[in-house]
Short mmCIF file of C-alpha atoms in Angstrom, two decimals:
data_model
loop_
_atom_site.label_atom_id
_atom_site.label_comp_id
_atom_site.label_asym_id
_atom_site.label_seq_id
_atom_site.Cartn_x
_atom_site.Cartn_y
_atom_site.Cartn_z
CA MET G 1 0.00 0.00 0.00
CA LYS G 2 1.33 3.43 -0.93
CA HIS G 3 2.01 5.74 2.00
CA GLN G 4 -0.10 8.90 1.70
CA LEU G 5 2.41 11.70 2.32
CA ASP G 6 1.33 15.01 3.79
CA THR G 7 3.27 18.24 4.31
CA LYS G 8 4.61 17.12 7.72
CA ASP G 9 5.89 13.82 6.26
CA LEU G 10 7.58 15.69 3.42
CA ALA G 11 9.16 18.15 5.86
CA ILE G 12 10.48 15.24 7.94
CA LEU G 13 11.88 13.56 4.81
CA GLU G 14 13.52 16.81 3.71
CA ILE G 15 15.32 17.04 7.06
CA LEU G 16 16.34 13.37 7.19
CA GLN G 17 17.68 13.37 3.62
CA LYS G 18 20.09 16.16 4.57
CA ASP G 19 21.08 14.80 8.01
CA SER G 20 19.67 11.60 9.45
CA THR G 21 21.54 12.10 12.76
CA ILE G 22 19.21 14.91 13.88
CA SER G 23 17.22 13.89 16.95
CA VAL G 24 13.50 13.21 16.77
CA LYS G 25 12.99 16.08 19.21
CA GLU G 26 14.82 18.52 16.90
CA ILE G 27 12.92 17.25 13.84
CA GLY G 28 9.65 17.72 15.70
CA GLU G 29 10.58 21.30 16.64
CA ARG G 30 11.44 22.09 13.01
CA VAL G 31 8.18 20.69 11.62
CA GLY G 32 5.92 21.89 14.42
CA LEU G 33 5.12 18.57 16.11
CA SER G 34 5.86 17.15 19.53
CA PHE G 35 8.18 14.16 20.02
CA THR G 36 5.60 11.34 19.91
CA PRO G 37 3.81 12.23 16.65
CA THR G 38 7.17 12.92 14.99
CA TYR G 39 8.53 9.57 16.16
CA GLU G 40 5.38 7.76 14.97
CA ARG G 41 5.55 9.43 11.56
CA ILE G 42 9.20 8.42 11.13
CA LYS G 43 8.40 4.83 12.17
CA ASN G 44 5.48 4.74 9.69
CA LEU G 45 7.73 6.10 6.90
CA GLU G 46 10.19 3.30 7.71
CA LYS G 47 7.47 0.62 7.98
CA ASP G 48 6.00 1.65 4.62
CA ASN G 49 9.49 1.65 3.02
CA VAL G 50 9.36 5.34 2.17
CA ILE G 51 12.59 5.48 4.20
CA THR G 52 14.52 2.39 3.15
CA LYS G 53 17.75 2.80 5.15
CA TYR G 54 20.10 5.18 6.91
CA VAL G 55 23.73 5.39 5.81
CA ALA G 56 26.93 7.33 6.39
CA LEU G 57 28.28 9.07 3.29
CA VAL G 58 32.03 8.52 3.16
CA ASP G 59 34.72 10.56 1.41
CA ARG G 60 36.02 7.96 -1.06
CA PHE G 61 39.45 9.55 -1.35
CA LYS G 62 40.04 9.22 2.40
CA ILE G 63 39.49 5.47 2.17
CA GLY G 64 41.66 4.99 -0.91
CA ILE G 65 39.06 4.88 -3.70
CA GLN G 66 40.62 6.96 -6.48
CA ILE G 67 38.63 5.69 -9.45
CA VAL G 68 34.90 5.74 -10.18
CA VAL G 69 33.84 4.34 -13.54
CA TYR G 70 30.53 4.22 -15.34
CA CYS G 71 30.62 1.13 -17.50
CA ASN G 72 27.97 0.68 -20.19
CA VAL G 73 27.25 -2.96 -20.99
CA THR G 74 25.55 -4.58 -23.97
CA LEU G 75 24.54 -8.22 -23.58
CA LYS G 76 24.65 -10.75 -26.39
CA GLU G 77 21.19 -12.06 -25.44
CA GLN G 78 18.33 -10.20 -23.76
CA SER G 79 16.02 -13.03 -22.73
CA LYS G 80 14.52 -12.92 -19.22
CA ALA G 81 16.80 -15.76 -18.12
CA ALA G 82 19.88 -14.00 -19.54
CA LEU G 83 18.99 -10.69 -17.86
CA ASP G 84 18.30 -12.40 -14.54
CA SER G 85 21.57 -14.33 -14.76
CA PHE G 86 23.58 -11.19 -15.53
CA GLU G 87 21.91 -9.21 -12.74
CA GLY G 88 22.47 -12.03 -10.24
CA THR G 89 26.15 -12.21 -11.15
CA ILE G 90 26.89 -8.49 -11.35
CA THR G 91 25.03 -7.45 -8.19
CA ALA G 92 27.10 -9.89 -6.12
CA ILE G 93 30.37 -8.10 -7.01
CA PRO G 94 31.38 -5.65 -4.25
CA GLU G 95 33.16 -3.19 -6.56
CA VAL G 96 29.94 -2.69 -8.50
CA GLN G 97 27.99 -0.07 -6.55
CA GLU G 98 25.05 0.41 -8.90
CA VAL G 99 23.44 -1.68 -11.64
CA ILE G 100 20.95 0.20 -13.76
CA SER G 101 18.91 -1.35 -16.57
CA LEU G 102 18.66 1.02 -19.54
CA SER G 103 16.70 1.56 -22.69
CA GLY G 104 18.65 2.65 -25.76
CA ASN G 105 22.07 1.61 -27.02
CA TYR G 106 23.16 -0.21 -23.87
CA ASP G 107 21.44 -2.77 -21.68
CA TYR G 108 23.03 -1.72 -18.37
CA MET G 109 25.09 0.99 -16.75
CA LEU G 110 27.34 -0.07 -13.90
CA LYS G 111 28.96 2.22 -11.35
CA ILE G 112 32.26 0.62 -10.41
CA ILE G 113 34.85 1.73 -7.85
CA ALA G 114 38.56 0.92 -7.74
CA GLU G 115 41.61 1.99 -5.78
CA ASP G 116 43.44 3.14 -8.90
CA ILE G 117 43.59 2.64 -12.67
CA LYS G 118 45.70 -0.51 -12.36
CA SER G 119 43.12 -2.04 -10.02
CA TYR G 120 40.34 -1.12 -12.43
CA ASN G 121 42.23 -2.69 -15.33
CA ASN G 122 42.68 -5.89 -13.30
CA PHE G 123 38.96 -5.83 -12.47
CA VAL G 124 38.00 -5.51 -16.14
CA VAL G 125 40.39 -8.27 -17.24
CA ASN G 126 39.64 -10.71 -14.43
CA VAL G 127 35.99 -10.03 -13.62
CA ILE G 128 34.00 -8.12 -16.24
CA SER G 129 35.48 -9.87 -19.27
CA ASN G 130 34.72 -13.27 -17.70
CA ILE G 131 31.01 -12.70 -17.10
CA PRO G 132 29.01 -14.80 -19.56
CA ASN G 133 26.77 -13.06 -22.10
CA ILE G 134 28.54 -9.68 -22.12
CA GLY G 135 28.82 -8.61 -25.74
CA GLN G 136 30.47 -5.22 -25.28
CA TYR G 137 31.39 -2.84 -22.50
CA HIS G 138 32.55 0.75 -22.59
CA SER G 139 34.14 2.46 -19.61
CA SER G 140 33.90 6.15 -18.77
CA ILE G 141 36.19 7.23 -15.96
CA VAL G 142 34.95 10.03 -13.71
CA LEU G 143 37.36 12.96 -13.82
CA ASN G 144 35.52 15.28 -11.45
CA GLU G 145 32.26 15.28 -9.52
CA ALA G 146 30.94 18.82 -9.98
CA LYS G 147 27.73 17.90 -8.13
CA LYS G 148 26.94 14.85 -6.06
CA GLU G 149 23.55 14.70 -4.36
CA THR G 150 21.76 11.89 -2.60
CA ALA G 151 18.53 13.71 -1.67
CA TYR G 152 15.49 13.52 -3.94
CA ILE G 153 13.45 16.60 -4.77
CA LEU G 154 10.23 16.09 -2.85
CA PRO G 155 6.80 17.01 -4.25
CA LYS G 156 5.10 20.14 -2.99
CA ILE G 157 1.67 19.75 -1.43
CA ASP G 158 -0.52 22.83 -1.36
#
């Protein structure tokens, strides 16, 4: 069942998308609710999977991740079984952060991380090129991240 969002829910989501460490009390003060209704709304947003998880965003450079690559993949076969097999294989690989099914010239776009260019080359040679059914892949290495957002633009309710 779809959660029916109101202006208070959207205000809570706006706050949590920017900083999920803010206390329920502070969120309530910002949206004009007391602790208990704020807490209940957050729990309902979680229960209804509007909020799917809380994470810490990490500076990749400080943990040694120098390379981010968007790799476009074309499969040789696009049957349901072939797509399911590819997705099952690729989603299990830790270096692959995102797997996006596409329309257009490519079947998938993968976001892949690596310590450096040598590590990425080893990954391509030893992992990507050995996955069955990949016809072609094209890598685009990220040079600079001019904007990097995680928050969605929320609808306005009048």
